[in-house]
CSV table of C-alpha atoms in Angstrom, one decimal:
chain,number,residue,atom,x,y,z
A,262,THR,CA,3.4,7.7,-21.1
A,263,SER,CA,0.2,8.4,-21.3
A,264,THR,CA,-1.6,10.4,-18.7
A,265,HIS,CA,-3.9,13.0,-17.6
A,266,LEU,CA,-2.5,15.8,-14.8
A,267,GLY,CA,-5.4,17.6,-14.4
A,268,GLY,CA,-3.3,20.3,-13.6
A,269,LEU,CA,-0.5,20.5,-11.6
A,270,LYS,CA,-2.3,22.9,-9.3
A,271,GLU,CA,-5.4,20.6,-8.6
A,272,SER,CA,-7.0,21.8,-5.0
A,273,LEU,CA,-6.6,18.3,-2.5
A,274,ARG,CA,-7.8,20.3,0.2
A,275,SER,CA,-10.5,20.9,1.9
A,276,PRO,CA,-12.3,23.8,1.9
A,277,GLY,CA,-11.0,26.1,4.2
A,278,SER,CA,-7.7,24.2,5.4
A,279,PRO,CA,-4.8,25.9,5.4
A,280,TRP,CA,-2.8,24.1,3.4
A,281,PRO,CA,-1.1,24.9,0.1
A,282,ALA,CA,-2.8,23.2,-2.7
A,283,GLU,CA,-0.3,22.5,-5.3
A,284,LEU,CA,3.2,20.5,-4.6
A,285,ILE,CA,5.4,21.2,-2.5
A,286,VAL,CA,9.0,21.9,-3.9
A,287,LEU,CA,11.5,21.0,-2.5
A,288,GLY,CA,15.2,23.5,-2.5
A,289,PRO,CA,18.4,22.4,-2.9
A,290,GLY,CA,20.1,20.3,-0.2
A,291,GLY,CA,16.3,20.3,1.3
A,292,SER,CA,14.5,17.3,2.0
A,293,ALA,CA,10.8,15.2,3.4
A,294,ARG,CA,12.0,15.3,6.6
A,295,GLN,CA,12.9,18.6,6.6
A,296,GLU,CA,9.1,20.1,5.8
A,297,VAL,CA,8.1,17.7,8.2
A,298,LEU,CA,9.5,20.0,11.1
A,299,ARG,CA,9.1,23.2,9.0
A,300,LYS,CA,5.5,22.6,9.7
A,301,ILE,CA,6.2,21.4,13.4
A,302,GLN,CA,7.4,24.9,14.1
A,303,GLU,CA,4.7,26.7,11.7
A,304,LEU,CA,2.1,24.9,13.8
A,305,SER,CA,3.4,24.4,17.3
A,306,ASP,CA,2.7,28.9,16.8
A,307,SER,CA,-1.0,28.4,16.2
A,308,VAL,CA,-3.6,26.6,18.9
A,309,HIS,CA,-5.2,24.2,16.0
A,310,ARG,CA,-2.0,21.6,16.1
A,311,ASP,CA,-3.4,18.7,14.2
A,312,PRO,CA,-1.6,16.2,12.3
A,313,PHE,CA,-0.2,15.7,9.5
A,314,MET,CA,1.4,14.0,6.7
A,315,VAL,CA,4.1,14.9,3.8
A,316,ALA,CA,4.2,12.6,1.8
A,317,ASP,CA,8.4,12.4,-0.2
A,318,LEU,CA,6.7,11.1,-3.7
A,319,ASP,CA,10.9,11.0,-5.3
A,320,MET,CA,11.3,8.1,-2.5
A,321,LEU,CA,8.2,6.9,-4.5
A,322,ALA,CA,9.8,7.2,-7.7
A,323,SER,CA,12.9,6.1,-5.6
A,324,ARG,CA,11.4,2.7,-4.8
A,325,HIS,CA,10.2,1.8,-8.3
A,326,ALA,CA,13.5,2.4,-9.8
A,327,THR,CA,14.7,-0.1,-6.9
A,328,PHE,CA,12.3,-2.5,-8.0
A,329,ARG,CA,13.3,-2.6,-11.0
A,330,GLN,CA,16.9,-2.8,-10.8
A,331,ALA,CA,16.4,-6.0,-8.6
A,332,LEU,CA,13.5,-7.7,-10.4
A,333,PRO,CA,14.6,-6.8,-14.1
A,334,ARG,CA,12.4,-9.4,-16.7
A,335,VAL,CA,9.1,-7.8,-13.5
A,336,TRP,CA,6.6,-5.7,-14.3
A,337,PRO,CA,5.3,-4.3,-11.5
A,338,PHE,CA,1.6,-2.9,-11.3
A,339,TYR,CA,1.4,-1.4,-8.0
A,340,ALA,CA,-1.6,-2.3,-6.2
A,341,VAL,CA,-3.7,0.9,-5.6
A,342,LYS,CA,-5.4,0.1,-2.1
A,343,CYS,CA,-2.3,1.1,-0.1
A,344,ASN,CA,-2.9,3.6,-1.3
A,345,SER,CA,-5.0,5.6,-3.3
A,346,SER,CA,-3.3,9.4,-3.5
A,347,PRO,CA,-4.2,11.6,-6.8
A,348,TRP,CA,-0.9,12.3,-6.7
A,349,VAL,CA,0.6,9.0,-5.7
A,350,LEU,CA,-0.9,7.7,-8.6
A,351,ARG,CA,-0.1,10.1,-11.1
A,352,VAL,CA,3.6,10.1,-10.4
A,353,LEU,CA,3.1,6.4,-11.3
A,354,ALA,CA,1.5,6.4,-14.1
A,355,ALA,CA,4.6,8.5,-15.0
A,356,LEU,CA,6.9,5.9,-14.6
A,357,GLY,CA,5.0,3.5,-16.1
A,358,THR,CA,4.3,1.6,-14.3
A,359,GLY,CA,1.1,-0.5,-15.0
A,360,PHE,CA,-2.1,-0.8,-11.8
A,361,ASP,CA,-3.5,-3.5,-9.7
A,362,CYS,CA,-7.8,-2.5,-8.9
A,363,ALA,CA,-10.0,-4.6,-7.1
A,364,SER,CA,-12.8,-2.8,-7.3
A,365,GLN,CA,-14.9,0.0,-9.6
A,366,VAL,CA,-14.2,2.7,-8.4
A,367,GLU,CA,-9.9,1.9,-8.3
A,368,LEU,CA,-10.3,1.2,-12.0
A,369,GLU,CA,-12.4,4.6,-12.1
A,370,GLN,CA,-9.4,6.1,-10.2
A,371,VAL,CA,-6.8,4.5,-12.6
A,372,LEU,CA,-8.8,4.7,-15.7
A,373,SER,CA,-9.1,8.6,-15.3
A,374,LEU,CA,-5.9,9.7,-14.9
A,375,GLY,CA,-5.4,8.3,-19.1
A,376,VAL,CA,-3.2,4.9,-18.5
A,377,ALA,CA,-4.4,2.1,-21.0
A,378,PRO,CA,-6.8,-1.1,-19.6
A,379,SER,CA,-3.4,-2.9,-20.8
A,380,ARG,CA,-2.2,-1.9,-17.8
A,381,ILE,CA,-4.4,-2.4,-15.2
A,382,ILE,CA,-5.4,-5.9,-13.7
A,383,PHE,CA,-8.6,-6.7,-12.3
A,384,ALA,CA,-6.5,-8.9,-9.6
A,385,ASN,CA,-9.7,-9.6,-7.1
A,386,PRO,CA,-11.2,-13.0,-7.3
A,387,CYS,CA,-13.8,-12.6,-6.5
A,388,LYS,CA,-15.9,-9.4,-7.7
A,389,ALA,CA,-19.4,-7.7,-7.6
A,390,SER,CA,-21.2,-9.4,-11.5
A,391,ALA,CA,-21.9,-5.3,-11.2
A,392,HIS,CA,-17.5,-4.4,-11.8
A,393,ILE,CA,-17.3,-7.4,-14.2
A,394,GLN,CA,-19.3,-5.5,-16.4
A,395,TYR,CA,-17.9,-1.7,-15.9
A,396,ALA,CA,-14.2,-4.2,-16.8
A,397,ALA,CA,-15.5,-4.4,-19.5
A,398,ARG,CA,-17.1,-1.6,-21.3
A,399,ARG,CA,-13.9,0.2,-20.3
A,400,GLY,CA,-11.4,-2.5,-21.6
A,401,VAL,CA,-10.5,-3.9,-18.4
A,402,LYS,CA,-9.4,-8.1,-19.8
A,403,LEU,CA,-7.3,-8.6,-17.4
A,404,LEU,CA,-9.4,-10.0,-14.6
A,405,THR,CA,-8.5,-13.1,-11.9
A,406,PHE,CA,-10.1,-15.6,-10.8
A,407,ASP,CA,-9.3,-18.6,-8.1
A,408,SER,CA,-13.3,-20.8,-8.3
A,409,GLU,CA,-16.3,-22.3,-10.4
A,410,GLU,CA,-18.4,-19.7,-9.9
A,411,GLU,CA,-16.3,-17.4,-10.3
A,412,LEU,CA,-15.9,-18.5,-13.7
A,413,THR,CA,-19.6,-18.6,-14.4
A,414,LYS,CA,-19.8,-14.9,-13.4
A,415,VAL,CA,-16.8,-14.0,-16.2
A,416,ALA,CA,-18.8,-15.6,-19.0
A,417,LYS,CA,-21.7,-13.3,-18.3
A,418,HIS,CA,-20.2,-10.5,-17.8
A,419,HIS,CA,-17.2,-10.7,-19.5
A,420,PRO,CA,-16.7,-13.0,-21.9
A,421,GLU,CA,-13.6,-11.8,-23.4
A,422,ALA,CA,-12.2,-11.7,-20.8
A,423,ARG,CA,-7.7,-12.4,-20.1
A,424,LEU,CA,-8.3,-15.0,-17.4
A,425,VAL,CA,-5.5,-15.4,-14.2
A,426,LEU,CA,-6.1,-18.2,-12.1
A,427,ARG,CA,-4.6,-17.0,-8.5
A,428,ILE,CA,-2.8,-20.5,-7.0
A,429,LEU,CA,-2.9,-21.1,-3.1
A,430,ALA,CA,0.8,-21.0,-1.8
A,431,GLU,CA,2.3,-21.1,1.6
A,432,ASP,CA,2.4,-17.9,2.8
A,433,SER,CA,3.1,-17.7,6.1
A,434,LYS,CA,6.4,-15.6,5.7
A,435,SER,CA,3.9,-13.0,5.1
A,436,ARG,CA,2.9,-9.8,6.6
A,437,PHE,CA,-0.7,-10.7,5.4
A,438,PRO,CA,-1.2,-13.8,4.7
A,439,LEU,CA,-4.5,-15.2,2.4
A,440,ASN,CA,-5.0,-18.6,1.3
A,441,THR,CA,-7.7,-18.5,3.5
A,442,LYS,CA,-9.3,-16.6,2.2
A,443,PHE,CA,-8.1,-17.2,-2.3
A,444,GLY,CA,-6.7,-18.4,-3.6
A,445,ALA,CA,-6.7,-22.4,-5.3
A,446,SER,CA,-4.9,-25.7,-4.9
A,447,LEU,CA,-3.2,-27.2,-7.5
A,448,GLU,CA,-6.1,-30.1,-6.7
A,449,ALA,CA,-8.5,-28.3,-8.1
A,450,CYS,CA,-6.2,-26.5,-11.1
A,451,GLY,CA,-7.2,-28.9,-13.7
A,452,HIS,CA,-10.8,-28.5,-13.3
A,453,LEU,CA,-10.8,-25.6,-13.5
A,454,LEU,CA,-9.0,-24.9,-16.3
A,455,THR,CA,-10.9,-26.9,-18.6
A,456,ARG,CA,-14.0,-25.4,-16.9
A,457,ALA,CA,-12.7,-22.2,-18.4
A,458,ARG,CA,-12.4,-23.6,-22.2
A,459,ASP,CA,-15.7,-25.2,-21.7
A,460,LEU,CA,-16.9,-22.1,-21.0
A,461,GLY,CA,-15.2,-20.6,-23.8
A,462,LEU,CA,-13.0,-19.0,-21.1
A,463,ALA,CA,-9.1,-17.7,-22.2
A,464,VAL,CA,-7.5,-18.5,-19.5
A,465,VAL,CA,-3.5,-17.2,-19.8
A,466,GLY,CA,-1.6,-16.9,-16.6
A,467,VAL,CA,-0.9,-18.3,-13.2
A,468,SER,CA,-0.9,-16.2,-10.1
A,469,PHE,CA,0.3,-16.2,-6.7
A,470,HIS,CA,1.2,-14.6,-3.2
A,471,VAL,CA,4.4,-14.5,-3.0
A,472,GLY,CA,5.6,-13.5,0.7
A,473,SER,CA,5.7,-18.3,-0.1
A,474,ASP,CA,9.0,-19.5,-1.0
A,475,ALA,CA,10.5,-20.1,-4.6
A,476,GLN,CA,8.2,-23.4,-4.4
A,477,ALA,CA,5.5,-21.3,-5.4
A,478,ILE,CA,6.9,-21.5,-8.4
A,479,ALA,CA,7.3,-23.8,-9.2
A,480,ASP,CA,4.0,-25.0,-9.1
A,481,CYS,CA,2.7,-22.5,-11.2
A,482,ARG,CA,5.1,-24.2,-13.8
A,483,ARG,CA,3.0,-27.2,-13.2
A,484,VAL,CA,-0.1,-25.3,-14.1
A,485,PHE,CA,1.1,-23.7,-16.8
A,486,GLU,CA,1.7,-27.4,-18.0
A,487,MET,CA,-1.9,-27.9,-17.1
A,488,GLY,CA,-3.2,-25.5,-18.6
A,489,CYS,CA,-0.9,-25.7,-22.0
A,490,GLY,CA,-3.3,-29.2,-21.4
A,491,ALA,CA,-7.1,-27.8,-21.5
A,492,GLY,CA,-5.5,-26.1,-24.9
A,493,HIS,CA,-4.8,-22.7,-23.3
A,494,HIS,CA,-2.1,-21.2,-24.3
A,495,MET,CA,0.0,-19.8,-21.0
A,496,SER,CA,2.3,-16.6,-20.9
A,497,LEU,CA,1.6,-14.6,-17.8
A,498,LEU,CA,3.2,-14.6,-14.7
A,499,ASP,CA,2.1,-12.2,-11.4
A,500,LEU,CA,4.0,-12.6,-8.1
A,501,ARG,CA,0.8,-10.3,-6.5
A,502,GLY,CA,2.6,-8.8,-3.6
A,503,GLY,CA,3.9,-9.2,-0.3
A,504,PHE,CA,7.2,-9.2,-0.4
A,505,PRO,CA,8.7,-9.9,2.9
A,506,GLY,CA,11.8,-9.9,4.9
A,507,VAL,CA,14.5,-7.9,2.9
A,508,PHE,CA,14.0,-7.0,-1.1
A,509,GLU,CA,16.9,-8.0,-2.2
A,510,GLU,CA,17.8,-11.4,-0.9
A,511,MET,CA,13.5,-12.0,-1.9
A,512,ALA,CA,14.4,-10.6,-5.3
A,513,SER,CA,18.0,-13.4,-5.5
A,514,VAL,CA,15.5,-16.1,-4.9
A,515,ILE,CA,12.5,-14.9,-7.5
A,516,ASN,CA,15.0,-14.2,-10.1
A,517,ALA,CA,17.4,-17.9,-9.3
A,518,ALA,CA,13.5,-19.5,-9.7
A,519,LEU,CA,12.3,-18.1,-12.9
A,520,ALA,CA,15.3,-18.4,-14.6
A,521,GLN,CA,15.1,-22.5,-13.9
A,522,ASP,CA,10.5,-22.9,-14.2
A,523,PHE,CA,9.8,-19.8,-16.5
A,524,PRO,CA,13.8,-18.1,-18.4
A,525,GLU,CA,13.9,-15.6,-20.7
A,526,ASP,CA,13.3,-18.1,-24.1
A,527,THR,CA,9.7,-19.1,-23.4
A,528,GLY,CA,8.4,-14.8,-23.5
A,529,VAL,CA,6.0,-15.6,-21.0
A,530,GLU,CA,5.2,-12.0,-19.7
A,531,VAL,CA,6.8,-11.7,-15.5
A,532,ILE,CA,4.7,-9.3,-13.0
A,533,ALA,CA,3.7,-8.3,-10.1
A,534,GLU,CA,1.6,-6.6,-8.0
A,535,PRO,CA,4.0,-4.7,-4.8
A,536,GLY,CA,2.2,-1.9,-2.7
A,537,ARG,CA,3.8,-2.3,0.7
A,538,PHE,CA,7.6,-2.5,-0.6
A,539,TYR,CA,6.9,1.3,-3.0
A,540,MET,CA,5.2,3.0,-0.6
A,541,ALA,CA,5.9,1.7,3.1
A,542,SER,CA,9.4,4.5,3.2
A,543,VAL,CA,7.0,7.3,1.7
A,544,CYS,CA,5.2,8.8,4.3
A,545,THR,CA,6.2,10.3,7.8
A,546,ALA,CA,3.7,11.3,10.6
A,547,ALA,CA,3.8,14.1,12.8
A,548,VAL,CA,1.1,14.1,15.7
A,549,ASN,CA,0.1,16.0,19.3
A,550,ILE,CA,0.3,15.3,23.1
A,551,ILE,CA,-3.5,16.1,23.1
A,552,GLY,CA,-4.3,14.4,26.7
A,553,LYS,CA,-1.6,12.7,29.2
A,554,LYS,CA,-2.4,10.8,32.4
A,555,ALA,CA,0.6,9.2,35.0
A,556,VAL,CA,-0.3,5.9,36.0
A,557,LEU,CA,1.3,3.6,38.7
A,558,GLY,CA,1.9,-0.5,37.6
A,559,PRO,CA,2.4,-3.5,40.0
A,560,GLY,CA,5.3,-2.4,43.2
A,561,GLY,CA,4.4,1.0,42.0
A,562,HIS,CA,6.8,1.7,38.5
A,563,ARG,CA,4.5,5.0,37.2
A,564,ARG,CA,3.2,3.9,34.2
A,565,LEU,CA,3.0,6.7,31.3
A,566,LEU,CA,-1.0,7.2,28.6
A,567,TYR,CA,-0.6,9.9,26.6
A,568,TYR,CA,-3.6,11.0,24.3
A,569,LEU,CA,-2.4,11.6,20.0
A,570,ASN,CA,-4.7,13.6,18.2
A,571,GLU,CA,-4.5,10.7,16.0
A,572,GLY,CA,-5.4,6.7,16.3
A,573,GLN,CA,-6.4,3.8,15.0
A,574,TYR,CA,-9.3,5.2,13.4
A,575,GLY,CA,-7.4,8.1,11.6
A,576,SER,CA,-4.2,7.4,10.1
A,577,PHE,CA,-2.9,4.3,12.1
A,578,ARG,CA,-5.5,1.4,11.6
A,579,ILE,CA,-3.0,-0.2,10.8
A,580,PHE,CA,-1.3,-0.5,13.5
A,581,LEU,CA,-2.9,-2.9,15.4
A,582,ARG,CA,-2.2,-6.0,12.4
A,583,GLU,CA,2.0,-5.4,13.1
A,584,PRO,CA,3.6,-7.7,15.1
A,585,THR,CA,5.9,-5.0,16.5
A,586,PRO,CA,5.2,-1.8,18.5
A,587,ARG,CA,6.0,0.9,16.7
A,588,THR,CA,8.1,3.9,18.9
A,589,PRO,CA,7.9,7.3,17.8
A,590,ILE,CA,10.4,10.2,18.0
A,591,VAL,CA,10.5,12.7,20.8
A,592,VAL,CA,10.3,15.8,18.9
A,593,LYS,CA,11.6,17.7,22.1
A,594,GLU,CA,15.6,18.4,23.5
A,595,PHE,CA,16.5,17.4,26.3
A,596,LEU,CA,18.9,18.6,28.3
A,597,SER,CA,20.8,15.0,29.8
A,598,GLU,CA,19.8,11.9,28.7
A,599,PRO,CA,16.4,11.6,29.7
A,600,HIS,CA,14.9,8.5,31.6
A,601,LEU,CA,12.4,6.5,29.9
A,602,PHE,CA,9.6,5.1,30.7
A,603,PRO,CA,6.5,2.1,29.8
A,604,CYS,CA,4.6,4.2,27.5
A,605,THR,CA,0.3,3.8,25.8
A,606,LEU,CA,0.7,6.0,22.5
A,607,TYR,CA,-3.9,6.4,22.8
A,608,GLY,CA,-5.6,7.8,20.2
A,609,PRO,CA,-8.7,10.2,20.7
A,610,THR,CA,-11.4,9.3,20.2
A,611,CYS,CA,-13.9,7.5,23.3
A,612,ASP,CA,-13.0,3.6,22.3
A,613,ALA,CA,-10.6,2.6,25.1
A,614,PHE,CA,-9.9,0.1,21.7
A,615,ASP,CA,-8.2,3.3,19.9
A,616,ARG,CA,-4.4,2.9,21.0
A,617,LEU,CA,-1.7,2.8,18.7
A,618,SER,CA,-0.2,-1.3,19.4
A,619,LEU,CA,-1.6,-4.0,21.8
A,620,GLU,CA,1.3,-3.4,23.9
A,621,GLU,CA,4.1,-0.4,25.3
A,622,VAL,CA,6.4,1.4,23.9
A,623,TRP,CA,9.1,2.8,26.4
A,624,LEU,CA,9.2,7.3,25.2
A,625,PRO,CA,10.8,9.5,28.4
A,626,GLU,CA,8.1,11.6,30.0
A,627,LEU,CA,6.8,14.7,27.9
A,628,ASP,CA,3.3,17.0,28.0
A,629,VAL,CA,0.4,18.1,26.1
A,630,GLY,CA,1.3,20.1,23.4
A,631,ASP,CA,4.4,17.8,22.6
A,632,TRP,CA,4.8,15.9,18.1
A,633,LEU,CA,6.0,12.6,17.9
A,634,ILE,CA,6.9,11.4,14.3
A,635,PHE,CA,6.3,8.3,13.1
A,636,PRO,CA,8.6,7.4,9.8
A,637,SER,CA,7.4,4.4,7.4
A,638,VAL,CA,4.2,5.5,6.7
A,639,GLY,CA,3.2,5.1,3.5
A,640,ALA,CA,1.4,1.8,3.1
A,641,TYR,CA,-1.9,1.0,4.2
A,642,THR,CA,-2.7,3.9,6.3
A,643,CYS,CA,-4.9,6.4,4.8
A,644,SER,CA,-6.5,4.0,2.2
A,645,MET,CA,-7.6,2.2,6.0
A,646,SER,CA,-8.6,5.8,7.5
A,647,SER,CA,-12.0,7.1,8.6
A,648,THR,CA,-13.7,9.7,11.0
A,649,PHE,CA,-15.2,8.2,13.1
A,650,ASN,CA,-15.8,10.2,16.5
A,651,GLY,CA,-15.7,13.0,14.1
A,652,PHE,CA,-12.0,12.4,13.8
A,653,PRO,CA,-10.6,14.0,10.3
A,654,PRO,CA,-7.7,11.2,9.7
A,655,ALA,CA,-3.9,13.5,9.5
A,656,TYR,CA,-3.6,16.1,6.2
A,657,VAL,CA,-1.6,14.4,3.5
A,658,CYS,CA,1.1,17.3,2.3
A,659,TYR,CA,3.1,16.0,-1.0
A,660,ALA,CA,6.8,17.7,-1.9
A,661,THR,CA,9.0,16.8,-4.5
A,662,VAL,CA,12.2,17.7,-6.0
A,663,ARG,CA,12.1,20.0,-8.9
A,664,GLN,CA,12.6,17.3,-10.7
A,665,LEU,CA,10.1,14.5,-10.4
A,666,ARG,CA,7.4,17.9,-10.8
A,667,SER,CA,8.6,18.6,-14.2
A,668,LEU,CA,8.6,14.6,-15.4
A,669,LEU,CA,5.0,14.9,-14.2
A,670,GLU,CA,4.3,18.5,-16.2
A,671,MET,CA,5.3,16.7,-19.1
A,672,ALA,CA,3.5,14.0,-19.1
A,673,PRO,CA,1.0,14.0,-21.6
C-alpha cells in the first residue's frame, strides 16, 4: 500500500490546545467509550468543559473488514466528504481502500497521502473546469458525468478521462435521496453514450446511488449493453453509497443481483463509495450543559430547555436531516429511577433555530455542568461544522490499539 503518514506525531491541534498531539494508544481492554468517560472526569474538574469527540480508529478498520466480508466482489472507494480527518484518511489508505472525491481540495487531501491516482474516482457529476484540469494534471482519470454539458467540459480539459455514466435510480429508501440533483434517465443514456463517442471520450462504466432496490443493477446491465453498442468498452460498475437499512440484508440483495446481471466471468470490476457505513459508529461526542430553563407547557406540564456547548452550527448540523431525534446518554448517577421530562436541546449560538432536532427528547432533570454523550456521530458531523457566532466545533481526539498504530507506522 502506498501512503505517506507524514509522521505519527504530527500535531492536529490548534495552538494552546490542552489536547495531546499524538494518537491515544489504548491499553489492554481499553475502549474509546472509556476514554470519553476519562476525559469527562478530567474536564469536570476544570471551568473549561469544551465539547469533544473520541474517534475509534479500530472501529473504522473493523467496518472495513465487515464491508469486505459482506461484499467480497465490491471494492470500497471511501466517500471523503463523510469525514475528511487526516487520521481517518491515513487509516483507510493503509488498509488499501480507494477514495471518492468531489472537489480539487479532496483530491489534494488524498493525493498528499501518496495514494495512487488509480485509487481515486472524481465522483461529482458536475465539476468546475479548473477542478477537471487539476485531475488531468495529477493523473486522476476516473470521472463521473450525467449530462452532455459535462461531456463537453471533459472533452476540452481532460480528453484522456475514463468516464462513468451516473444514472437515475429509485432511491426513496436512501437516508439522503439525490435523484433530484444528479443522474441521467435511462431514456437519455443512449444519446449521452453516443455523444461521448463522437467527442472521442471513453465511457468505461455506470454508477447509481445504491439506496435503491436491485432493479437498479438490472438497469445498469441495460446501460452496459447501450455502451457496448456505441463502441465503448464497459468494464466498471459503481454502486456508490447510501446503504439503507440492515447492511447485511442489503449486501445479500446486492450479491444476488450481481450474480444474475454481472457474473464474475464477465470480468466487470465492481466498486462502491461508502461513507456513513464506515464512519457513523466511529465517533462518540461529549457535550456539556451550559444553560437550563424550565417552562410550563400545555396543561401545566413541565418542560426543560437545555443549552449545550455544541449544536447544529458545530458538529451536529446533520442531526436536523435525521428522521428521529437523537436521545443522548446522561453521564450522571441517580439514587433512584429519575422522572423523565420532555426536553428541547439547543446549541450555544444566538440563532433560535440552533437546536439538535425539531422534536423533543425525554431526559431526567439535569444541572448546568452535567455531561451528555452522543454515540455514533462520526458521519457528516465534523465535515459539516462551522464556527458561527465564534463557537468552535468539538475537538476530536483519535484512539487506537497498538496493533493498528503498528500498521500505520509500517506503511511506506
